[in-house]
């Protein structure tokens, strides 16, 4: 089982590179942002709670997010492994993910950190906002997402270093070069 955490700030390329990783390694992809956006689109109760938080750049509470993730994992059948995109975002979520995988006799294989400077993140997300219409891709919300990332999510780099899983990738530049670096990092751990 290959369990990859793809990690990085908003706009760092987690979704973009996940698609390639899924194709190469045949993994299931769990993007918690996509899960929440589909709940919003469906108008569910969870979607209504999530919308207010996402539009304000804030995280969904850990307890709820961990429950959602566990339910998604439970639904997978005959999985070769999972790429976790946008989860974990807090230390509580990382601990929960480790416990969930350990209870299945598994662990995270590698945590891939995509490092991109903030000015480039802002450019990418503003550009995407014009095309995709994602409600949180406006300057004010992007700034809040970056603050939340720096305060609540970036401490996970140290956490995964201590767990022996952290792999640093320069996330700026050509998509193909970034993907080649990710593949090298994953292959060195399997
Ligand atoms: P989520 O959907 O996870 O959003 P995010 O982390 O803010 O990241 P993005 O999806 O915006 O960026 P990405 O890293 O996937 O980059 P992408 O490949 O799209 O979460 C949204 C919200 O949901 C959160 O704010 C929170 O409220 C909530 N949430 C989700 N998970 C949660 C959790 N676990 N706990 C609590 N709350 C949670 O690329 C971005 C753009 O850049 C694209 O246009 C792409 O084409 C372009 N691009 C990619 N790579 C390059 C490159 N190398 N060069 C140039 N452009 C590039
Ligand atoms: Mg994404």
Short mmCIF file of N, CA and C and ligand atoms in Angstrom, two decimals, residues 14-15 31 34 37 85 128 134, ligand 2:
data_model
loop_
_atom_site.label_atom_id
_atom_site.label_comp_id
_atom_site.label_asym_id
_atom_site.label_seq_id
_atom_site.Cartn_x
_atom_site.Cartn_y
_atom_site.Cartn_z
N UNK A 14 -0.93 21.00 -5.47
CA UNK A 14 -1.31 19.69 -4.92
C UNK A 14 -2.26 18.95 -5.87
N UNK A 15 -3.31 19.64 -6.31
CA UNK A 15 -4.30 19.00 -7.19
C UNK A 15 -3.69 18.63 -8.53
N UNK A 31 -9.22 14.31 -2.13
CA UNK A 31 -8.99 15.74 -1.95
C UNK A 31 -10.09 16.26 -1.04
N UNK A 34 -12.07 19.09 -2.55
CA UNK A 34 -13.06 18.65 -3.55
C UNK A 34 -14.28 18.03 -2.88
N UNK A 37 -16.33 20.89 -1.57
CA UNK A 37 -16.99 21.65 -2.65
C UNK A 37 -18.14 20.85 -3.25
N UNK A 85 -4.79 14.69 -0.46
CA UNK A 85 -4.55 16.04 -0.99
C UNK A 85 -5.37 17.02 -0.15
N UNK A 128 -6.29 31.59 -11.50
CA UNK A 128 -7.29 30.51 -11.52
C UNK A 128 -8.67 31.05 -11.20
N UNK A 134 -13.69 29.71 -8.55
CA UNK A 134 -13.72 29.17 -7.19
C UNK A 134 -13.90 30.33 -6.21
MG1 LIG B 2 -6.38 21.65 -4.70
#
